[in-house]
Structures are given as structure tokens and as C-alpha cells.
Amino acid sequence: MKIATWNVNSVAARLARLTSWLADTQPDVVLIQETKSTDDRFPVAAIADAGYEVAHYGQGQWNGVAILSRVGVTDVQRGFGDQDPEARIIGATCGGVQVYSCYVPNGRSLEDPHYRYKLDWLGRLGELASTRPVGPFVLGGDFNVAPSDLDCWDPPSFLGATHVSEPERAAIRAIESTGLIDLIRVLHPDEPAYSWWDYRGGAFHQNHGLRIDLLLVDETLGRRATAGYVDREARKGVKPSDHAPVIAEFDLESEG
DNA sequence: ATGACTTACTAGGTAAGA
């Protein structure tokens, strides 16, 4: 089974690239963030033509998360089940795997109220992880946190910024402490494996990036992973998202 | 230098992203 996470930065602006990427990549499940779409406007028909069912939790101009699947989508959950004004998490069961697509708040700056909202939100994500049922589990998405300095192209220039602060990193570690593995980092302990590059200043060309899009998987799925990688090709060319897809492949058939 | 791009919303400029 191939599972990807991708912040598309508007599903409407990215639709042609998304459908061609689906055809080329053939993922079974795609965890999408920043659809910037209402449920009404989500291009369900175009995605169906590509062979995928859709579960979407949309808001409009901002946020919006979705799950695309060609192995079924059941037990859809939108939001945390409590009051959150922003559409940032959706879960479902796809092909026997419980998956979540999350879009963690940006934080803006350490002094901004949005930073407190981000830390609170990461706390709720930890609660969700700690209360999950036993079984194959993938928590993927745009976490807006670079978990270590290896995940940041220039740590000194990020001092005092969001995405690298100790409370954010501690929140990621707390989520992992529920028994989840940062799959790409475990498979590639020494590679930066950036997943986001600023549109400005030729950042992608210079590989000035951050690794903020993560696939956190339970330990059983971690043992069954056969590959995990960033699809840098999807960041190239005309009208890309500023994020690249992060992809994992699992062997769910063998014993173990 | 808080800019550089890109998006939605909407027809000019703002808010937001990270």
C-alpha cells in the first residue's frame, strides 16, 4: 500500500497537477492539506475520474483537509469532535488502515496568539494519538514544525522563529511518545529530506527548505514500510505547490 | 530591509502562508 501526504496549497489551483500526479504516482491513499475549498466546490468529479473517492473537510479561503482513496473511505471524522473554528483535521479508515490528514496551525510568530493556538492544537493531536485504537495507524500532514535542526536548511537564521522552537518540537516528541514513528526520518536518519521550500528567492533551486510534512506511523506499520521518500519532482515545473508530497510504501501482506 | 512569491477574494489591495 502506498500512502502520501501533500499540502497542495489550493486544490483548485493545483487540480491539473494533482490529477496528473495521481496517474503517475498511483498512490492508494493521499492525505491532502490546504484545499482552500468549501465542500461544495471540491472537485469531486475530477478526482473520481482519476479513480479516487474523496472525504473532505473544507472551510473556504483558508485551511481545508481531505483524504483521497482508491481502497475505500469509511468512518470519516471531521475535526477533533470539539470546538475548533478552523478545518484542520480529517480521519478515515482506508483499506484497513486508520489515517488522519492534519494541517497544524502556522503559529505566525512566538508572540502571536496564533502560536498559543498552535501549541494547544498540537496538544489535542497528542490526545488523539494517545487514545487511538490498536491497529494500523497513519497520522500524516503538514505539521508546520521542523522536528530537529537537520530538518532546517539554516538553523541560525531561524532562531526565535516558529517551526523550530523548543515547545513545538517537544509537542512533536509527545505525539511520537504515544508509539508513533517519524517514518522518513527513521528510514533516512542523515538526509535533510525537506518537504517545503519558500516560493520566494529561488529557495527550491538552492535547496533552502524545511522538513515539516510528516508521516507518523505506528510501530507495526513502521516495520512493514518498504520505502519512504519525498517526491521532489512534484515541486518542479509550472505552478507547483510550495510543498512536495511525502510518500510511504508498506507491505501489508507478509507476516510480521 | 520583514522584502522576495502565490493564493483567495474580488477587481484594488489585503491577509495569510512558513
Tab-separated table of C-alpha atoms (C1' of nucleotides) in Angstrom:
chain	number	residue	atom	x	y	z
A	1	MET	CA	0.000	0.000	0.000
A	2	LYS	CA	1.263	3.436	-0.973
A	3	ILE	CA	0.233	6.371	1.238
A	4	ALA	CA	1.182	10.002	0.571
A	5	THR	CA	0.720	13.334	2.300
A	6	TRP	CA	0.708	16.571	0.306
A	7	ASN	CA	-0.054	20.175	1.125
A	8	VAL	CA	-1.359	21.251	-2.293
A	9	ASN	CA	-1.840	24.964	-1.487
A	10	SER	CA	-5.318	25.144	-3.069
A	11	VAL	CA	-6.898	22.130	-4.715
A	12	ALA	CA	-8.481	24.380	-7.361
A	13	ALA	CA	-5.174	25.970	-8.351
A	14	ARG	CA	-3.459	22.556	-8.283
A	15	LEU	CA	-6.116	20.320	-9.844
A	16	ALA	CA	-4.350	19.620	-13.159
A	17	ARG	CA	-1.091	18.866	-11.388
A	18	LEU	CA	-2.864	16.753	-8.756
A	19	THR	CA	-4.670	14.537	-11.274
A	20	SER	CA	-1.562	14.000	-13.413
A	21	TRP	CA	0.429	13.238	-10.254
A	22	LEU	CA	-2.197	10.667	-9.192
A	23	ALA	CA	-1.935	8.998	-12.606
A	24	ASP	CA	1.866	8.934	-12.496
A	25	THR	CA	2.310	8.021	-8.831
A	26	GLN	CA	-0.605	5.619	-8.280
A	27	PRO	CA	-0.958	6.148	-4.521
A	28	ASP	CA	-3.652	4.197	-2.690
A	29	VAL	CA	-4.341	6.943	-0.157
A	30	VAL	CA	-3.470	10.656	-0.305
A	31	LEU	CA	-3.689	12.910	2.734
A	32	ILE	CA	-4.276	16.441	1.438
A	33	GLN	CA	-3.893	19.762	3.246
A	34	GLU	CA	-4.730	23.363	2.403
A	35	THR	CA	-7.504	22.601	-0.048
A	36	LYS	CA	-8.719	26.212	0.396
A	37	SER	CA	-12.092	24.914	-0.755
A	38	THR	CA	-15.603	24.536	0.534
A	39	ASP	CA	-17.137	21.056	0.415
A	40	ASP	CA	-19.434	22.294	-2.367
A	41	ARG	CA	-16.617	23.450	-4.579
A	42	PHE	CA	-14.266	20.496	-4.065
A	43	PRO	CA	-13.556	18.924	-7.495
A	44	VAL	CA	-15.004	15.531	-6.554
A	45	ALA	CA	-15.818	14.584	-10.162
A	46	ALA	CA	-12.282	15.186	-11.457
A	47	ILE	CA	-10.861	13.167	-8.571
A	48	ALA	CA	-13.397	10.390	-9.208
A	49	ASP	CA	-12.319	10.325	-12.872
A	50	ALA	CA	-8.789	9.763	-11.593
A	51	GLY	CA	-10.088	6.744	-9.644
A	52	TYR	CA	-10.364	8.100	-6.112
A	53	GLU	CA	-13.074	8.610	-3.554
A	54	VAL	CA	-12.945	11.815	-1.522
A	55	ALA	CA	-13.623	12.736	2.078
A	56	HIS	CA	-13.243	16.496	2.519
A	57	TYR	CA	-13.474	18.834	5.488
A	58	GLY	CA	-13.473	22.282	3.968
A	59	GLN	CA	-13.793	25.823	5.136
A	60	GLY	CA	-13.286	28.123	2.149
A	61	GLN	CA	-10.472	30.587	1.663
A	62	TRP	CA	-8.219	29.056	4.298
A	63	ASN	CA	-7.296	25.600	5.585
A	64	GLY	CA	-9.285	22.550	4.450
A	65	VAL	CA	-8.124	18.910	4.593
A	66	ALA	CA	-9.055	15.842	2.584
A	67	ILE	CA	-8.433	12.141	2.149
A	68	LEU	CA	-8.352	10.613	-1.340
A	69	SER	CA	-8.539	6.833	-1.503
A	70	ARG	CA	-8.870	4.061	-4.036
A	71	VAL	CA	-9.138	1.416	-1.284
A	72	GLY	CA	-12.305	2.728	0.369
A	73	VAL	CA	-13.086	5.583	2.774
A	74	THR	CA	-15.237	4.799	5.808
A	75	ASP	CA	-15.703	6.058	9.376
A	76	VAL	CA	-14.945	9.649	8.348
A	77	GLN	CA	-14.297	12.030	11.249
A	78	ARG	CA	-14.138	15.779	10.693
A	79	GLY	CA	-12.330	17.861	13.284
A	80	PHE	CA	-11.402	16.835	16.823
A	81	GLY	CA	-15.009	16.491	17.862
A	82	ASP	CA	-14.851	19.667	19.924
A	83	GLN	CA	-14.997	23.310	19.026
A	84	ASP	CA	-12.335	24.396	16.557
A	85	PRO	CA	-13.169	27.256	14.211
A	86	GLU	CA	-10.757	26.001	11.557
A	87	ALA	CA	-10.986	22.907	9.308
A	88	ARG	CA	-7.641	21.275	10.007
A	89	ILE	CA	-8.048	17.530	10.574
A	90	ILE	CA	-9.964	14.682	8.978
A	91	GLY	CA	-9.715	10.972	9.668
A	92	ALA	CA	-10.987	7.826	8.000
A	93	THR	CA	-10.409	4.122	7.578
A	94	CYS	CA	-8.907	3.253	4.185
A	95	GLY	CA	-8.092	-0.327	3.237
A	96	GLY	CA	-7.926	-1.405	6.873
A	97	VAL	CA	-5.615	1.456	7.913
A	98	GLN	CA	-6.781	4.301	10.140
A	99	VAL	CA	-5.462	7.520	8.591
A	100	TYR	CA	-5.579	11.181	9.551
A	101	SER	CA	-4.753	14.199	7.416
A	102	CYS	CA	-3.806	17.179	9.571
A	103	TYR	CA	-2.877	20.780	8.906
A	104	VAL	CA	-1.244	22.162	12.038
A	105	PRO	CA	-1.640	25.941	12.551
A	106	ASN	CA	1.289	28.048	11.358
A	107	GLY	CA	1.867	29.976	14.568
A	108	ARG	CA	2.993	33.150	12.740
A	109	SER	CA	5.403	34.333	15.482
A	110	LEU	CA	6.263	33.322	19.031
A	111	GLU	CA	4.394	36.356	20.389
A	112	ASP	CA	1.273	35.902	18.276
A	113	PRO	CA	-1.895	34.396	19.801
A	114	HIS	CA	-1.815	32.003	16.849
A	115	TYR	CA	1.337	30.441	18.345
A	116	ARG	CA	-0.585	29.519	21.516
A	117	TYR	CA	-3.366	28.159	19.316
A	118	LYS	CA	-0.727	26.070	17.511
A	119	LEU	CA	0.645	24.598	20.753
A	120	ASP	CA	-2.866	23.865	22.047
A	121	TRP	CA	-3.745	22.266	18.735
A	122	LEU	CA	-0.619	20.061	18.831
A	123	GLY	CA	-1.679	19.041	22.338
A	124	ARG	CA	-5.048	17.909	21.056
A	125	LEU	CA	-3.262	15.986	18.311
A	126	GLY	CA	-1.295	14.209	21.028
A	127	GLU	CA	-4.523	13.294	22.795
A	128	LEU	CA	-5.914	11.914	19.563
A	129	ALA	CA	-2.764	9.833	19.074
A	130	SER	CA	-2.776	8.556	22.644
A	131	THR	CA	-6.421	7.453	22.508
A	132	ARG	CA	-6.275	5.743	19.096
A	133	PRO	CA	-7.483	2.178	18.824
A	134	VAL	CA	-4.976	-0.607	18.292
A	135	GLY	CA	-4.208	-1.285	14.643
A	136	PRO	CA	-2.501	0.152	11.578
A	137	PHE	CA	-2.371	3.928	12.019
A	138	VAL	CA	-1.014	6.838	9.976
A	139	LEU	CA	-1.053	10.425	11.214
A	140	GLY	CA	0.173	12.469	8.268
A	141	GLY	CA	0.138	16.034	7.178
A	142	ASP	CA	1.688	19.453	7.349
A	143	PHE	CA	2.851	19.740	10.958
A	144	ASN	CA	4.437	23.177	10.478
A	145	VAL	CA	7.271	22.054	12.769
A	146	ALA	CA	10.800	21.079	11.759
A	147	PRO	CA	11.411	18.391	14.405
A	148	SER	CA	15.204	18.860	14.603
A	149	ASP	CA	17.914	21.124	13.222
A	150	LEU	CA	18.594	18.569	10.489
A	151	ASP	CA	15.120	19.437	9.193
A	152	CYS	CA	16.007	23.117	8.696
A	153	TRP	CA	18.266	24.488	5.968
A	154	ASP	CA	19.788	27.240	8.168
A	155	PRO	CA	19.078	26.851	11.887
A	156	PRO	CA	20.885	30.072	12.943
A	157	SER	CA	18.611	32.193	10.770
A	158	PHE	CA	15.546	30.557	12.340
A	159	LEU	CA	16.466	31.409	15.935
A	160	GLY	CA	13.435	32.993	17.572
A	161	ALA	CA	11.117	31.857	14.788
A	162	THR	CA	8.216	29.470	14.782
A	163	HIS	CA	8.550	25.954	13.298
A	164	VAL	CA	11.805	25.304	15.193
A	165	SER	CA	11.017	26.445	18.757
A	166	GLU	CA	11.534	24.025	21.622
A	167	PRO	CA	7.847	23.919	22.713
A	168	GLU	CA	6.799	22.987	19.175
A	169	ARG	CA	9.460	20.297	18.960
A	170	ALA	CA	8.502	18.976	22.390
A	171	ALA	CA	4.898	18.705	21.198
A	172	ILE	CA	6.023	16.588	18.241
A	173	ARG	CA	8.045	14.362	20.566
A	174	ALA	CA	4.986	13.995	22.813
A	175	ILE	CA	2.938	12.790	19.848
A	176	GLU	CA	5.684	10.325	18.900
A	177	SER	CA	5.863	9.109	22.507
A	178	THR	CA	2.432	7.534	22.055
A	179	GLY	CA	4.213	4.940	19.903
A	180	LEU	CA	4.433	6.654	16.535
A	181	ILE	CA	7.467	6.762	14.242
A	182	ASP	CA	8.542	9.671	12.038
A	183	LEU	CA	8.914	7.307	9.109
A	184	ILE	CA	11.044	9.304	6.664
A	185	ARG	CA	13.473	10.316	9.437
A	186	VAL	CA	13.802	6.725	10.685
A	187	LEU	CA	14.413	5.405	7.164
A	188	HIS	CA	16.811	8.251	6.315
A	189	PRO	CA	18.499	9.337	9.557
A	190	ASP	CA	21.070	11.619	7.892
A	191	GLU	CA	19.214	13.184	4.953
A	192	PRO	CA	17.510	16.556	5.368
A	193	ALA	CA	14.587	15.334	3.216
A	194	TYR	CA	12.983	18.770	3.036
A	195	SER	CA	9.320	18.875	2.050
A	196	TRP	CA	8.735	22.647	1.782
A	197	TRP	CA	10.584	25.472	0.061
A	198	ASP	CA	9.561	29.140	0.026
A	199	TYR	CA	8.287	30.378	-3.327
A	200	ARG	CA	10.483	33.450	-2.933
A	201	GLY	CA	14.124	33.994	-3.699
A	202	GLY	CA	14.796	30.767	-5.600
A	203	ALA	CA	14.618	28.768	-2.375
A	204	PHE	CA	13.878	25.440	-4.084
A	205	HIS	CA	16.736	25.835	-6.554
A	206	GLN	CA	19.113	26.462	-3.641
A	207	ASN	CA	17.511	23.725	-1.532
A	208	HIS	CA	16.665	26.193	1.218
A	209	GLY	CA	13.905	24.085	2.706
A	210	LEU	CA	12.249	22.675	5.777
A	211	ARG	CA	11.038	19.167	6.572
A	212	ILE	CA	7.634	19.922	8.061
A	213	ASP	CA	5.400	17.387	6.277
A	214	LEU	CA	5.482	14.162	8.249
A	215	LEU	CA	4.116	10.646	8.164
A	216	LEU	CA	3.845	9.385	11.753
A	217	VAL	CA	3.039	5.679	11.735
A	218	ASP	CA	2.519	3.072	14.416
A	219	GLU	CA	5.381	0.692	15.103
A	220	THR	CA	3.838	-2.250	13.274
A	221	LEU	CA	3.399	-0.216	10.112
A	222	GLY	CA	6.916	1.105	10.622
A	223	ARG	CA	8.257	-2.439	10.471
A	224	ARG	CA	6.255	-3.069	7.306
A	225	ALA	CA	7.490	0.032	5.493
A	226	THR	CA	9.424	-0.818	2.341
A	227	ALA	CA	10.137	2.776	1.265
A	228	GLY	CA	9.682	6.379	2.325
A	229	TYR	CA	10.712	9.446	0.347
A	230	VAL	CA	9.968	12.996	-0.719
A	231	ASP	CA	8.719	13.433	-4.286
A	232	ARG	CA	10.848	16.449	-5.233
A	233	GLU	CA	9.776	16.208	-8.885
A	234	ALA	CA	6.321	17.422	-7.877
A	235	ARG	CA	7.873	20.687	-6.610
A	236	LYS	CA	9.335	21.462	-10.078
A	237	GLY	CA	7.796	22.887	-13.226
A	238	VAL	CA	4.819	25.149	-13.785
A	239	LYS	CA	2.635	26.300	-10.879
A	240	PRO	CA	3.826	23.887	-8.196
A	241	SER	CA	2.666	23.836	-4.606
A	242	ASP	CA	5.338	25.128	-2.251
A	243	HIS	CA	5.229	21.656	-0.606
A	244	ALA	CA	6.326	18.355	-2.134
A	245	PRO	CA	4.432	15.110	-1.485
A	246	VAL	CA	5.878	12.732	1.108
A	247	ILE	CA	5.276	9.086	0.224
A	248	ALA	CA	5.479	5.794	2.113
A	249	GLU	CA	5.100	2.253	0.804
A	250	PHE	CA	4.047	-0.648	3.021
A	251	ASP	CA	3.957	-4.404	2.610
A	252	LEU	CA	0.729	-5.319	4.427
A	253	GLU	CA	0.552	-8.864	3.072
A	254	SER	CA	3.540	-10.608	4.658
A	255	GLU	CA	3.717	-11.950	8.195
A	256	GLY	CA	5.109	-9.783	10.946
B	1	DA	C1'	15.343	45.653	4.539
B	2	DT	C1'	10.208	41.627	7.033
B	3	DG	C1'	11.101	42.147	1.043
B	4	DA	C1'	11.227	38.237	-2.325
B	5	DC	C1'	6.087	34.548	-4.464
B	6	DT	C1'	1.444	32.560	-4.503
B	7	DT	C1'	-3.377	32.094	-3.233
B	8	DA	C1'	-8.434	33.635	-2.310
B	9	DC	C1'	-11.454	37.218	-2.695
B	10	DT	C1'	-12.615	40.244	-5.948
B	11	DA	C1'	-11.376	43.966	-9.495
B	12	DG	C1'	-7.506	47.123	-5.777
B	13	DG	C1'	-5.306	45.884	-2.229
B	14	DT	C1'	-5.248	42.898	1.905
B	15	DA	C1'	-4.486	38.700	4.720
B	16	DA	C1'	-2.008	34.671	5.110
B	17	DG	C1'	1.350	31.378	4.368
B	18	DA	C1'	6.247	29.443	6.930
